[in-house]
Coordinates of N, CA and C and ligand atoms in Angstrom, one line a residue:
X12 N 0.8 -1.2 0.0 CA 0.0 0.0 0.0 C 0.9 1.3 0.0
X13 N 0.5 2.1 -1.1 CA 1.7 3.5 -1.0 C 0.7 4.4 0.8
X14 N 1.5 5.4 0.9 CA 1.7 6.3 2.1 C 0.5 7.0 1.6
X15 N 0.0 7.6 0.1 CA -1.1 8.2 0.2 C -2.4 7.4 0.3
X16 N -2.4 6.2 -0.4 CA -3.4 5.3 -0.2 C -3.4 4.9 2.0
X17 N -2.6 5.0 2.2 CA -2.2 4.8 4.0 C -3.2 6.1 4.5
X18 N -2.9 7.0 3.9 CA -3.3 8.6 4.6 C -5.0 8.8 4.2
X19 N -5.3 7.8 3.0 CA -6.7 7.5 2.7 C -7.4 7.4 3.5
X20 N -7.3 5.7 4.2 CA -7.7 4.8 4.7 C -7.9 5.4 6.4
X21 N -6.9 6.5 7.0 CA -6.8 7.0 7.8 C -7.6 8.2 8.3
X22 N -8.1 9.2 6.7 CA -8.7 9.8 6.7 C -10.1 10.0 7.2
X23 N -10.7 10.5 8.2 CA -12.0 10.6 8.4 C -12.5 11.8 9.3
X24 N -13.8 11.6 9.2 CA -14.2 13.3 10.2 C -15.0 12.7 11.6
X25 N -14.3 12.4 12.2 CA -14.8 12.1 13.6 C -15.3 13.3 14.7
X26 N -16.5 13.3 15.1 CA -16.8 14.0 16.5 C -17.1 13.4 18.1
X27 N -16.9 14.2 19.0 CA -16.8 13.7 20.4 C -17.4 14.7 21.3
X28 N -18.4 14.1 22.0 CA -19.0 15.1 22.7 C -19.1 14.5 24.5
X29 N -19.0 14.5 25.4 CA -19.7 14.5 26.4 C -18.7 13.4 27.1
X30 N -18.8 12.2 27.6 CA -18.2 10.9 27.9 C -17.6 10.0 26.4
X31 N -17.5 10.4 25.3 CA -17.2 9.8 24.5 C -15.2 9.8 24.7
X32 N -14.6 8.6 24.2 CA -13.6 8.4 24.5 C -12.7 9.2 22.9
X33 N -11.6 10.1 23.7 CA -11.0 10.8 22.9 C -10.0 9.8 22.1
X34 N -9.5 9.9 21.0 CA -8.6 9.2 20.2 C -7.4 9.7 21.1
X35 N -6.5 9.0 21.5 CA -5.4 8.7 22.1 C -4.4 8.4 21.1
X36 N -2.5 8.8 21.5 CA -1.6 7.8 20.8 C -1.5 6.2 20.7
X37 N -2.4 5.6 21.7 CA -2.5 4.3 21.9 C -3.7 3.5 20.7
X38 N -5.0 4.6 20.5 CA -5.4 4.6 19.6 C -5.1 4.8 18.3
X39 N -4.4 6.0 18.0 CA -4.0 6.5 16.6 C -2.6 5.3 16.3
X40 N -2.0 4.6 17.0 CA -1.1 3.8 16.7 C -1.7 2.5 16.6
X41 N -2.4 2.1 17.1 CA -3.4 0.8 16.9 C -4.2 0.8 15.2
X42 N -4.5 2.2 15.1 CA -5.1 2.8 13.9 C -4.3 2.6 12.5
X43 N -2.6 3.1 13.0 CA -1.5 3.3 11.9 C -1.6 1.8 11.6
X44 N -1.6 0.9 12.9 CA -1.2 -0.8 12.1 C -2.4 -1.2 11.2
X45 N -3.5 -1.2 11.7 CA -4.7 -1.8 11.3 C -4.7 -1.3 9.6
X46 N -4.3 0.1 9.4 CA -4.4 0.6 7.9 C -3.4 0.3 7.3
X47 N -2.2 -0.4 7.4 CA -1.0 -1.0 6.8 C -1.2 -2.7 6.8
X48 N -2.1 -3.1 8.0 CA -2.4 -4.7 7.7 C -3.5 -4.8 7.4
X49 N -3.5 -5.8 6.4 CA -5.5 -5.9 6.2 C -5.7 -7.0 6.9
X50 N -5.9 -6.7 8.4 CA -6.2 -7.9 8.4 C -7.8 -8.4 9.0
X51 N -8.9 -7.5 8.4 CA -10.0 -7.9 8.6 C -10.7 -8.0 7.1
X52 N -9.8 -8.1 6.2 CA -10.4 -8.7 4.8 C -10.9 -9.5 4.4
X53 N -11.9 -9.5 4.3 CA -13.5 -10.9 4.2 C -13.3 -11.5 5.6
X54 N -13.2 -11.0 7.1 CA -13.4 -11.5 8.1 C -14.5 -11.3 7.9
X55 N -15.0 -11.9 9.8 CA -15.9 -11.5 10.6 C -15.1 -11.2 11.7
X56 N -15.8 -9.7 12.1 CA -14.9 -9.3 12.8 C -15.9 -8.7 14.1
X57 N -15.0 -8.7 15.3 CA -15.6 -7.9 16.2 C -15.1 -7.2 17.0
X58 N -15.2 -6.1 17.0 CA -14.6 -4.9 17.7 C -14.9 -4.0 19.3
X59 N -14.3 -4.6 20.6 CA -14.4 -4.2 21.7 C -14.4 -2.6 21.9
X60 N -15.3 -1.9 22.6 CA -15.0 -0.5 22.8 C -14.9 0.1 21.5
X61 N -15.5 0.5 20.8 CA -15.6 1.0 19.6 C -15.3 2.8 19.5
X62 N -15.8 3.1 20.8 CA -15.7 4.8 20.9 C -16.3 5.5 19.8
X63 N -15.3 6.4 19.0 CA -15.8 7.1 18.3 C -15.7 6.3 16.9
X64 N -15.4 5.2 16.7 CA -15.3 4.8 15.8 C -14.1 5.0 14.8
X65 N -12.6 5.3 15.4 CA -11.7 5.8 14.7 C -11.2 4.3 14.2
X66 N -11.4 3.1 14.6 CA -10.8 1.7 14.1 C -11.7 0.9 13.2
X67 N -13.1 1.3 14.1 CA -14.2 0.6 12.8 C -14.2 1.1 11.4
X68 N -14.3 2.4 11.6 CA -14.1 3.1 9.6 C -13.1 2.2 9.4
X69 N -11.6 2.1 9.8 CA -10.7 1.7 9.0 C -11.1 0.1 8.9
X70 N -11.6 -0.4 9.6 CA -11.6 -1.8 9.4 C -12.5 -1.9 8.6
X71 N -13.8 -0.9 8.0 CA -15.1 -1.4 7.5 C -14.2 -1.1 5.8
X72 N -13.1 -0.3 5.6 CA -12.7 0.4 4.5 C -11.9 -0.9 4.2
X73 N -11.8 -2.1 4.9 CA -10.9 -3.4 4.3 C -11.5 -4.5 3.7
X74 N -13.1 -4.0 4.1 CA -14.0 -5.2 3.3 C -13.8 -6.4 4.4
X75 N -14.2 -6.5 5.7 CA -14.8 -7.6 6.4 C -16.0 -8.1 5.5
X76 N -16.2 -9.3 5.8 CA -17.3 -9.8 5.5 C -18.5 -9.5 6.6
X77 N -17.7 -9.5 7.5 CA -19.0 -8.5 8.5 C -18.1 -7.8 9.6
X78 N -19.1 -7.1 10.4 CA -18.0 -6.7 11.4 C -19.5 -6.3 12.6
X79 N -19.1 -6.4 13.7 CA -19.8 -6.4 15.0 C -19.3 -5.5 15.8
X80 N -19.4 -3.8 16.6 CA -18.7 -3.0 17.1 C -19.7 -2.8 18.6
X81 N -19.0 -2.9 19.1 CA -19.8 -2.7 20.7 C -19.2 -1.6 21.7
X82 N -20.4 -1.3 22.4 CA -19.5 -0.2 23.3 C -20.4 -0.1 24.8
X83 N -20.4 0.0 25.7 CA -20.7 -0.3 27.5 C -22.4 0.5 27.6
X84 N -22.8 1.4 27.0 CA -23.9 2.2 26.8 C -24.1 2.4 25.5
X85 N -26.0 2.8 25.9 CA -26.9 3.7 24.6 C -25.8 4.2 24.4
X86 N -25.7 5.6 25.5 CA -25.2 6.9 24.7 C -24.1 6.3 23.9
X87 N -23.2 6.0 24.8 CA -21.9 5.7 24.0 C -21.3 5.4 22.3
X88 N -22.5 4.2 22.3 CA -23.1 3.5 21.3 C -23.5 4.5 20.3
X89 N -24.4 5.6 20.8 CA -24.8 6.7 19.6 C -23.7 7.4 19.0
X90 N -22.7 7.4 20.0 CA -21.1 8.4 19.1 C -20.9 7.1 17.8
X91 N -20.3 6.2 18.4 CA -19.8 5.2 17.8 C -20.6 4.9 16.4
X92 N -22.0 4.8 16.2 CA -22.9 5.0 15.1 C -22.8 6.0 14.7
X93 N -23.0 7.6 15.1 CA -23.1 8.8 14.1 C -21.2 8.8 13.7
X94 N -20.4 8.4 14.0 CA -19.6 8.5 13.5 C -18.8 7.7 12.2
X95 N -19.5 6.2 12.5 CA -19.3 5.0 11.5 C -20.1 5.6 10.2
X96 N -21.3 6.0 10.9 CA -22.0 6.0 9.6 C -22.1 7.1 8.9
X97 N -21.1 7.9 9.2 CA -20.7 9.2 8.3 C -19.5 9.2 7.4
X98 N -18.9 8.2 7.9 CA -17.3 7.6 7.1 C -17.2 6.5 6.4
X99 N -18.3 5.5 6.6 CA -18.1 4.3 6.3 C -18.3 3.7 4.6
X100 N -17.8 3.2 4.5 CA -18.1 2.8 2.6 C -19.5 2.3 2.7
X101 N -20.3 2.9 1.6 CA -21.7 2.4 1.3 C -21.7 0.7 1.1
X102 N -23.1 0.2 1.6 CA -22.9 -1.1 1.6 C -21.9 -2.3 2.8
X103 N -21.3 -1.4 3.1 CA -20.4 -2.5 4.3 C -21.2 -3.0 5.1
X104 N -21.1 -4.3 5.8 CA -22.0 -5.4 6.8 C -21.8 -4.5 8.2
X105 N -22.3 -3.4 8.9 CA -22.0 -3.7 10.3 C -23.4 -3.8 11.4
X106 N -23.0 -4.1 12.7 CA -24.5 -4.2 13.6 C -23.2 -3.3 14.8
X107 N -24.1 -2.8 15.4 CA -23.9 -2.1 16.8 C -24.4 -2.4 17.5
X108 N -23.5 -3.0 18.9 CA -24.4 -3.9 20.0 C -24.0 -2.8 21.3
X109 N -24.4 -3.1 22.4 CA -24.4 -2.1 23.8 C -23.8 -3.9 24.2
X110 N -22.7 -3.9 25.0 CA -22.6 -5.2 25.4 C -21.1 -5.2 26.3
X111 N -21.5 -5.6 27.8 CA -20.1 -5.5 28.5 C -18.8 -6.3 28.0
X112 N -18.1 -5.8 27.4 CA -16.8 -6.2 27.1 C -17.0 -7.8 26.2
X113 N -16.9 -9.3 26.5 CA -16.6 -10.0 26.0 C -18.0 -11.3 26.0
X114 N -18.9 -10.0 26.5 CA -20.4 -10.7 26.9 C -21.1 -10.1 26.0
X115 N -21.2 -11.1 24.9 CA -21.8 -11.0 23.4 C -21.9 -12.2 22.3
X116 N -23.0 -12.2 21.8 CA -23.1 -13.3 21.3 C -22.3 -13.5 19.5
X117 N -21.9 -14.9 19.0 CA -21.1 -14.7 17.8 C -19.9 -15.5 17.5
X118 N -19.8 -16.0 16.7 CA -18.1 -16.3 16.3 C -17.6 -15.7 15.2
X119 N -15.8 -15.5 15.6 CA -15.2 -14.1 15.0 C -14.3 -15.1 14.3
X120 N -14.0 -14.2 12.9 CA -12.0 -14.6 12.8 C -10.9 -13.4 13.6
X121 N -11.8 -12.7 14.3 CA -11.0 -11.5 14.7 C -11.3 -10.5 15.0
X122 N -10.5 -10.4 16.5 CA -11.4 -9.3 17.5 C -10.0 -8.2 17.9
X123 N -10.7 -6.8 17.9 CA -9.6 -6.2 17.9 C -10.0 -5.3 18.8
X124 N -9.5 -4.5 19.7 CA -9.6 -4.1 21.0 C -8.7 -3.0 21.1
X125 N -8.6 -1.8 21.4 CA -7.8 -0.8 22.6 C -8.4 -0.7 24.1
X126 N -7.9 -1.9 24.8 CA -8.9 -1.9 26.1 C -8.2 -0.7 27.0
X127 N -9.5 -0.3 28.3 CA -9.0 0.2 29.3 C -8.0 -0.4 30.1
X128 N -7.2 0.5 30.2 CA -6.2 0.0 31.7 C -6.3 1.0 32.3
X129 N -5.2 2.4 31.9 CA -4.8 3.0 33.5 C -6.0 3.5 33.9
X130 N -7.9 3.3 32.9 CA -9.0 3.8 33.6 C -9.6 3.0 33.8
X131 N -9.0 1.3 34.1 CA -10.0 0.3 33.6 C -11.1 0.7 34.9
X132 N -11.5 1.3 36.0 CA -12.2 1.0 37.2 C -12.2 -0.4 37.9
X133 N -10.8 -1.2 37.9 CA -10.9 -2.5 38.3 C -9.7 -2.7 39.2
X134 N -9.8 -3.8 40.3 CA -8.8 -3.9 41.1 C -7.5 -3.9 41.0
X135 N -7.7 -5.1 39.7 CA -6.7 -5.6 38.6 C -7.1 -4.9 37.7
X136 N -6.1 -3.8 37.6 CA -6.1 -2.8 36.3 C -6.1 -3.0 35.0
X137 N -5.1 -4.5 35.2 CA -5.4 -5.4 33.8 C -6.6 -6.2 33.2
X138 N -7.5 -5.7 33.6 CA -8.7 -6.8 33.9 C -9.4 -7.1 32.3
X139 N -9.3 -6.0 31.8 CA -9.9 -6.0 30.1 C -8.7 -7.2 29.6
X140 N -7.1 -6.6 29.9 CA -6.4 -7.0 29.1 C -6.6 -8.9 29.8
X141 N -6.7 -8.8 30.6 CA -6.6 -10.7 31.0 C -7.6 -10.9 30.5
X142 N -8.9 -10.7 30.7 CA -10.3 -11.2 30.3 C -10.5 -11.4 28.8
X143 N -9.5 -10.4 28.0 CA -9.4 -10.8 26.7 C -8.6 -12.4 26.5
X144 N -7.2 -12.6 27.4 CA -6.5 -13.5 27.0 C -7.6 -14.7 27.4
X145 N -8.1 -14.8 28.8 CA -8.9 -15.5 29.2 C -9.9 -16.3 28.0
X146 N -10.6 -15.0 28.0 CA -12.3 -15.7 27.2 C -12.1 -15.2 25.7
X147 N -11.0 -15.0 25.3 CA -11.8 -14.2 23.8 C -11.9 -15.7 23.1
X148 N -11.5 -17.1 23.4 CA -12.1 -18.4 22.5 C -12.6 -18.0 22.6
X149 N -13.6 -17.7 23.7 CA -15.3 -18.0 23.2 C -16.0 -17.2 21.6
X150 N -15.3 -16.6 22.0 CA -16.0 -16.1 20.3 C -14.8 -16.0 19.3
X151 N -13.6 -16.9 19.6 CA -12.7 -16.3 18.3 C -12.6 -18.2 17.7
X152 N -12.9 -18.0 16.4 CA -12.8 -19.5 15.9 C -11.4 -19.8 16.1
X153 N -11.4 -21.3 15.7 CA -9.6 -21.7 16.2 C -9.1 -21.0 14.6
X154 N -7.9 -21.0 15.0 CA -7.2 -20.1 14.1 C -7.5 -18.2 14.2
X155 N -8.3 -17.9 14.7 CA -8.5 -16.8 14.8 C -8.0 -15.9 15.2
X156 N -7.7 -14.7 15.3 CA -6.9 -13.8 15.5 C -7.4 -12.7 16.7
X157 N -6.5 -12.1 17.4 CA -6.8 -11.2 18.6 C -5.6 -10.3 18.3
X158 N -6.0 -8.9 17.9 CA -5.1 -7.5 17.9 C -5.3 -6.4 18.7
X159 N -4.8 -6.5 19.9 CA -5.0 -5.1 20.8 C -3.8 -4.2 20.9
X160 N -4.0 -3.5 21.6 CA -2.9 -2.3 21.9 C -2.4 -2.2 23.6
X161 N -1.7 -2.1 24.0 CA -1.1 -2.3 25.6 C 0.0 -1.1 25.5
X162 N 0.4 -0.6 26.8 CA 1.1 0.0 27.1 C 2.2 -0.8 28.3
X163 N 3.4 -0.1 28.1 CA 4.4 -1.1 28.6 C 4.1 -1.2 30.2
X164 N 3.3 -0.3 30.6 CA 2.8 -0.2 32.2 C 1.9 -0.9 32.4
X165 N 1.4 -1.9 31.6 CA 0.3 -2.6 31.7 C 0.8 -4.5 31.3
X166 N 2.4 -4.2 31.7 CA 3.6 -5.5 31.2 C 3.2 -6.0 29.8
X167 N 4.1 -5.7 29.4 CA 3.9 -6.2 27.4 C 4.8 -8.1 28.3
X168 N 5.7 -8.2 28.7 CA 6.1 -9.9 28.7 C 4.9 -10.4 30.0
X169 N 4.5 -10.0 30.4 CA 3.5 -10.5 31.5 C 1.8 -11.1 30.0
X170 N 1.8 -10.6 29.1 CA 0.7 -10.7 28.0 C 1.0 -11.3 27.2
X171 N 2.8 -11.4 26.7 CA 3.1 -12.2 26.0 C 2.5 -14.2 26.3
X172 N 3.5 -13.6 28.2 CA 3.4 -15.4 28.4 C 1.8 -15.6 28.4
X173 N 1.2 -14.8 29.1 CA 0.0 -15.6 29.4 C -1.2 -15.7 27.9
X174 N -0.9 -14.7 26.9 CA -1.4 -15.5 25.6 C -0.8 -16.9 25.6
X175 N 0.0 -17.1 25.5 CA 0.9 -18.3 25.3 C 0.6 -18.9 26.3
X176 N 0.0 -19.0 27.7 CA -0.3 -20.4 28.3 C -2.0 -20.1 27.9
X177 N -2.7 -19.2 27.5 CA -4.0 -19.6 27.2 C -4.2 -20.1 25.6
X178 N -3.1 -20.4 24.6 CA -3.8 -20.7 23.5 C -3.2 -20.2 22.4
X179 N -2.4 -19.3 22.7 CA -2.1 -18.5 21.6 C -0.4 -18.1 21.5
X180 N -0.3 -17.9 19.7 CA 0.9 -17.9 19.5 C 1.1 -16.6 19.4
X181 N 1.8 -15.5 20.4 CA 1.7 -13.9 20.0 C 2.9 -13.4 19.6
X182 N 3.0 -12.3 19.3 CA 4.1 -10.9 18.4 C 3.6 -10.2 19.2
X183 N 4.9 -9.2 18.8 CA 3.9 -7.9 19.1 C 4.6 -7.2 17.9
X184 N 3.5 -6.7 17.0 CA 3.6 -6.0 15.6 C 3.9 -5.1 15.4
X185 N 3.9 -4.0 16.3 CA 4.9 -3.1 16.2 C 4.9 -2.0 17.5
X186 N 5.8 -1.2 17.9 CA 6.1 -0.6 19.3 C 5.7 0.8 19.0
X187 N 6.4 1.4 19.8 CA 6.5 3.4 19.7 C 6.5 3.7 21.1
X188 N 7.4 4.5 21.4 CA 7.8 5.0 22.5 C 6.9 6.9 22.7
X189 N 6.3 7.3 23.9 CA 5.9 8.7 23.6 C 6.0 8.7 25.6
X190 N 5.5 10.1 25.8 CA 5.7 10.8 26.9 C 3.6 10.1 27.2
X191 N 4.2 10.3 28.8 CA 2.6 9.7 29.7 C 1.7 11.0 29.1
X192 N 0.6 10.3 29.3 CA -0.8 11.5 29.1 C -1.0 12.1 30.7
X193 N -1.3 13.4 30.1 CA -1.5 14.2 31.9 C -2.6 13.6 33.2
X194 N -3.1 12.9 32.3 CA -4.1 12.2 33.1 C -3.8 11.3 34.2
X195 N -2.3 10.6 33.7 CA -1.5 9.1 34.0 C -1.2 10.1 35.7
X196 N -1.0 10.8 36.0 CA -0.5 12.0 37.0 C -1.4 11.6 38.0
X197 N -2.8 12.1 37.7 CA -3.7 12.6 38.2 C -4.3 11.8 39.4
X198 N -3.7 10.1 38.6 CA -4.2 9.0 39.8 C -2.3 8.5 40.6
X199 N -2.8 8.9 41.8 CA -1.9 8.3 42.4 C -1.6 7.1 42.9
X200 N -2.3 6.5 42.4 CA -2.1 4.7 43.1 C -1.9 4.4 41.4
X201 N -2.2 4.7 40.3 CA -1.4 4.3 39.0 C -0.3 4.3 39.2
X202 N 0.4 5.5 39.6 CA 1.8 5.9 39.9 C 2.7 5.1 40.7
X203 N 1.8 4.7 41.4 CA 2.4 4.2 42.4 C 2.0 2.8 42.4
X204 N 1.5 2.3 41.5 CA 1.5 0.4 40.5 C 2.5 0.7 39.7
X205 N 2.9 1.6 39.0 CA 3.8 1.0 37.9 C 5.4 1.1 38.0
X206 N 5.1 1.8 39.5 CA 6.8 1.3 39.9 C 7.1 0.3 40.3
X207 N 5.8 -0.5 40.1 CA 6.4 -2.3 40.3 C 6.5 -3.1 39.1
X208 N 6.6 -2.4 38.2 CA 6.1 -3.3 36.6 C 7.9 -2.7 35.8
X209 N 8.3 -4.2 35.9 CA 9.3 -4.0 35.3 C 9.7 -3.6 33.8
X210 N 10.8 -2.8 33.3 CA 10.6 -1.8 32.2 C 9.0 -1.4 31.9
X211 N 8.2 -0.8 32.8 CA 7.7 -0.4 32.7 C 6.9 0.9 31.9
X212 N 8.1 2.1 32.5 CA 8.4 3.5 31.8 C 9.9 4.0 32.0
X213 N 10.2 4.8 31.8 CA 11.2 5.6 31.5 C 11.5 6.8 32.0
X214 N 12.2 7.3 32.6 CA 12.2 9.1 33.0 C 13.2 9.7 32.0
X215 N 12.9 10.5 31.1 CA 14.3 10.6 30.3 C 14.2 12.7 30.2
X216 N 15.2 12.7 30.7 CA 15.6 14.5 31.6 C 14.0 14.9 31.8
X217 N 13.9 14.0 32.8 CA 12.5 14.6 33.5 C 10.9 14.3 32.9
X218 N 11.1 13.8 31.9 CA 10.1 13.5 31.0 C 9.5 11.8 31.0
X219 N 8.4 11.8 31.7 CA 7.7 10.4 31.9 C 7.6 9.3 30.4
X220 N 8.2 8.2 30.1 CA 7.8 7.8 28.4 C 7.6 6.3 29.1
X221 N 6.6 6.0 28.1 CA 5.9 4.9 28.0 C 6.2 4.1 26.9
X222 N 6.0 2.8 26.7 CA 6.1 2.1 25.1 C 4.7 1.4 25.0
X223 N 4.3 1.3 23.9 CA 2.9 1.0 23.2 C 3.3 0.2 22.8
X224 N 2.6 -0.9 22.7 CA 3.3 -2.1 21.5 C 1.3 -2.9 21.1
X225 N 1.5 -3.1 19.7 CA 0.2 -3.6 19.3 C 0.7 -4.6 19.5
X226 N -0.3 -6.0 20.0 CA -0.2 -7.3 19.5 C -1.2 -8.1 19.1
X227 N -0.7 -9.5 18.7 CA -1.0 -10.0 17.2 C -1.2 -11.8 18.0
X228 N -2.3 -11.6 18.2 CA -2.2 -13.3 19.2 C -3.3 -14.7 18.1
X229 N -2.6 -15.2 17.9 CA -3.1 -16.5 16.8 C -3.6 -17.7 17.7
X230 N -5.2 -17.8 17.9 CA -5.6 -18.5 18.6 C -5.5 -20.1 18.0
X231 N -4.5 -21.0 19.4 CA -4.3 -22.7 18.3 C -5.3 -23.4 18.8
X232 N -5.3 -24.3 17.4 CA -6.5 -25.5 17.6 C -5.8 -25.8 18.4
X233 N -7.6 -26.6 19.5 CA -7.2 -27.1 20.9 C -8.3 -28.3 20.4
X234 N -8.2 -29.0 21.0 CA -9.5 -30.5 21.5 C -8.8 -30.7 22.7
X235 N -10.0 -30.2 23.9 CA -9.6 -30.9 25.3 C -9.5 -32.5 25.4
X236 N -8.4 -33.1 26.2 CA -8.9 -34.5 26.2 C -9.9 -35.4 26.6
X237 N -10.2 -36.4 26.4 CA -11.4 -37.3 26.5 C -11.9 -36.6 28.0
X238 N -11.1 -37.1 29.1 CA -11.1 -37.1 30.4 C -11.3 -35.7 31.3
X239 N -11.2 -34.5 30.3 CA -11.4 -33.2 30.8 C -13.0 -33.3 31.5
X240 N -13.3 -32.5 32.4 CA -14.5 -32.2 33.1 C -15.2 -31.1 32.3
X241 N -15.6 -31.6 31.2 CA -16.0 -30.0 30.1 C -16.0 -30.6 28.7
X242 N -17.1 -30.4 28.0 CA -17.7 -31.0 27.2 C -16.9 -30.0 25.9
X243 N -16.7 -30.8 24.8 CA -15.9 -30.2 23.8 C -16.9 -28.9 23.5
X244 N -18.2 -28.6 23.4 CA -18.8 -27.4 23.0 C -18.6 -25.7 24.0
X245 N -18.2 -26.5 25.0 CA -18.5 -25.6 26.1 C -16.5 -25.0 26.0
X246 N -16.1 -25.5 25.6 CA -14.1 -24.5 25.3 C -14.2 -23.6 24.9
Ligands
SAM479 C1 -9.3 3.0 25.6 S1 -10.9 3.4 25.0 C2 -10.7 3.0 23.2 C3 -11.7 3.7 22.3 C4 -11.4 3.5 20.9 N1 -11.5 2.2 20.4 C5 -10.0 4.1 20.6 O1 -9.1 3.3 20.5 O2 -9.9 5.3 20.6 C6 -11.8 2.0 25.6 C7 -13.3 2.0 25.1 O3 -13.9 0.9 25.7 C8 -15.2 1.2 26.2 N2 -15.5 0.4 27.3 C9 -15.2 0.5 28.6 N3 -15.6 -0.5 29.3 C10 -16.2 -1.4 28.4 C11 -16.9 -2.6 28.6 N4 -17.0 -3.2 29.8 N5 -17.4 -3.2 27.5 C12 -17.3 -2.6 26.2 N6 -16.7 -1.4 26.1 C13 -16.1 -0.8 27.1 C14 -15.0 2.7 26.5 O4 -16.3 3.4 26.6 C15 -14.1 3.2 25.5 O5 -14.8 3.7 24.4

């Protein structure tokens, strides 16, 4: 794909009003890969937290065979719709569901995600990011694909292993290093979690930097054994 056809694909007129979630560098770099890989080309695809809809345009502009976008509320849900449906290519397959995180009905070739962390509202801050590694079989067929976005405060080798003990063969597809958002400040027990997360962040002449890394987790054929307590439909 040339850099202008890139700058295409990227192009759109998004608005945000009220609780709607602002495009972030975690976002806009999740955005850069997705428009350089196609990798929801004649999927079915399903999209966690959709927000304003800055990943759905680009994913609907690759020709999924369908695609499924969800977000925690109505309202929310209404950004995410007047936004899709003002950018989107005429004719593309999508449905908009209101549905907590990975409680939704469907099977995917690929689910792609910018989860909450440093606002997840959970004890375990990681909670989106494990509950993806955890459950996203349930809706991702074998072979299927999981692409999210993490920040190194949220352990990039802590997500590596545990894709890899839940099923999956991961990468991570590509990195970028930037300075914390002023927000990262604001909570002091963030601050004071991520001085326990090794290579965490960075202080460089005074300046807080974080690393982003998207990754790329390939769910393997499993068949539990005969003797498992769990019926082959229920994996
Ligand atoms: C980090 S933002 C990402 C938004 C957008 N995809 C982006 O990258 O700019 C996380 C999104 O997940 C939504 N969200 C939060 N909790 C959720 C849940 N339990 N189920 C579904 N979506 C949720 C938020 O409303 C928000 O839009």
């Amino acid at each position: 794909m040339t850099s202008e056809q890139n700058k295409d694909i990227l192009t759109m007129d998004l608005r945000a009003d009220g609780d709607d979630w602002r495009p972030t560098p975690h976002g806009r770099l999740l955005a850069e890969v997705l428009a350089k890989n196609f990798f929801a080309k004649g999927k079915d695809v399903l999209e966690l937290g959709g927000g304003v809809g800055n990943h759905t345009v680009i994913l609907l502009r690759q020709g999924p065979h369908s695609l499924v976008v969800t977000e925690i509320d109505d309202a929310l849900l209404a950004s995410t719709r007047a936004n899709v449906e003002r950018n989107r290519p005429p004719g593309s397959v999508i449905e908009y569901r209101v549905a907590d995180w990975l409680s939704t009905e469907g099977s995917f070739d690929l689910i792609v995600t910018n989860p909450p962390f440093c606002v997840s509202g959970k004890q375990n801050r990681r909670y989106y990011i494990d509950s993806l590694i955890l459950d996203a079989h349930h809706r991702l067929r074998p072979g299927g694909e999981l692409v999210f976005i993490q920040s190194s405060m949220a352990d990039i080798p802590k997500t590596l292993r545990r894709l890899d003990e839940n099923g999956f063969d991961a990468e991570v597809v590509e990195r970028s290093r930037g300075p914390f958002r002023d927000y990262y400040f604001e909570d002091e027990t963030f601050m004071e979690e991520i001085k326990h997360v090794q290579d965490g962040y960075t202080v460089e002449n005074g300046t807080y930097m974080e690393t982003l890394a998207v990754i790329r987790g390939t769910l393997r054929h499993y068949a539990p054994p005969a003797i498992a307590h769990i019926s082959a439909s229920k994996t």
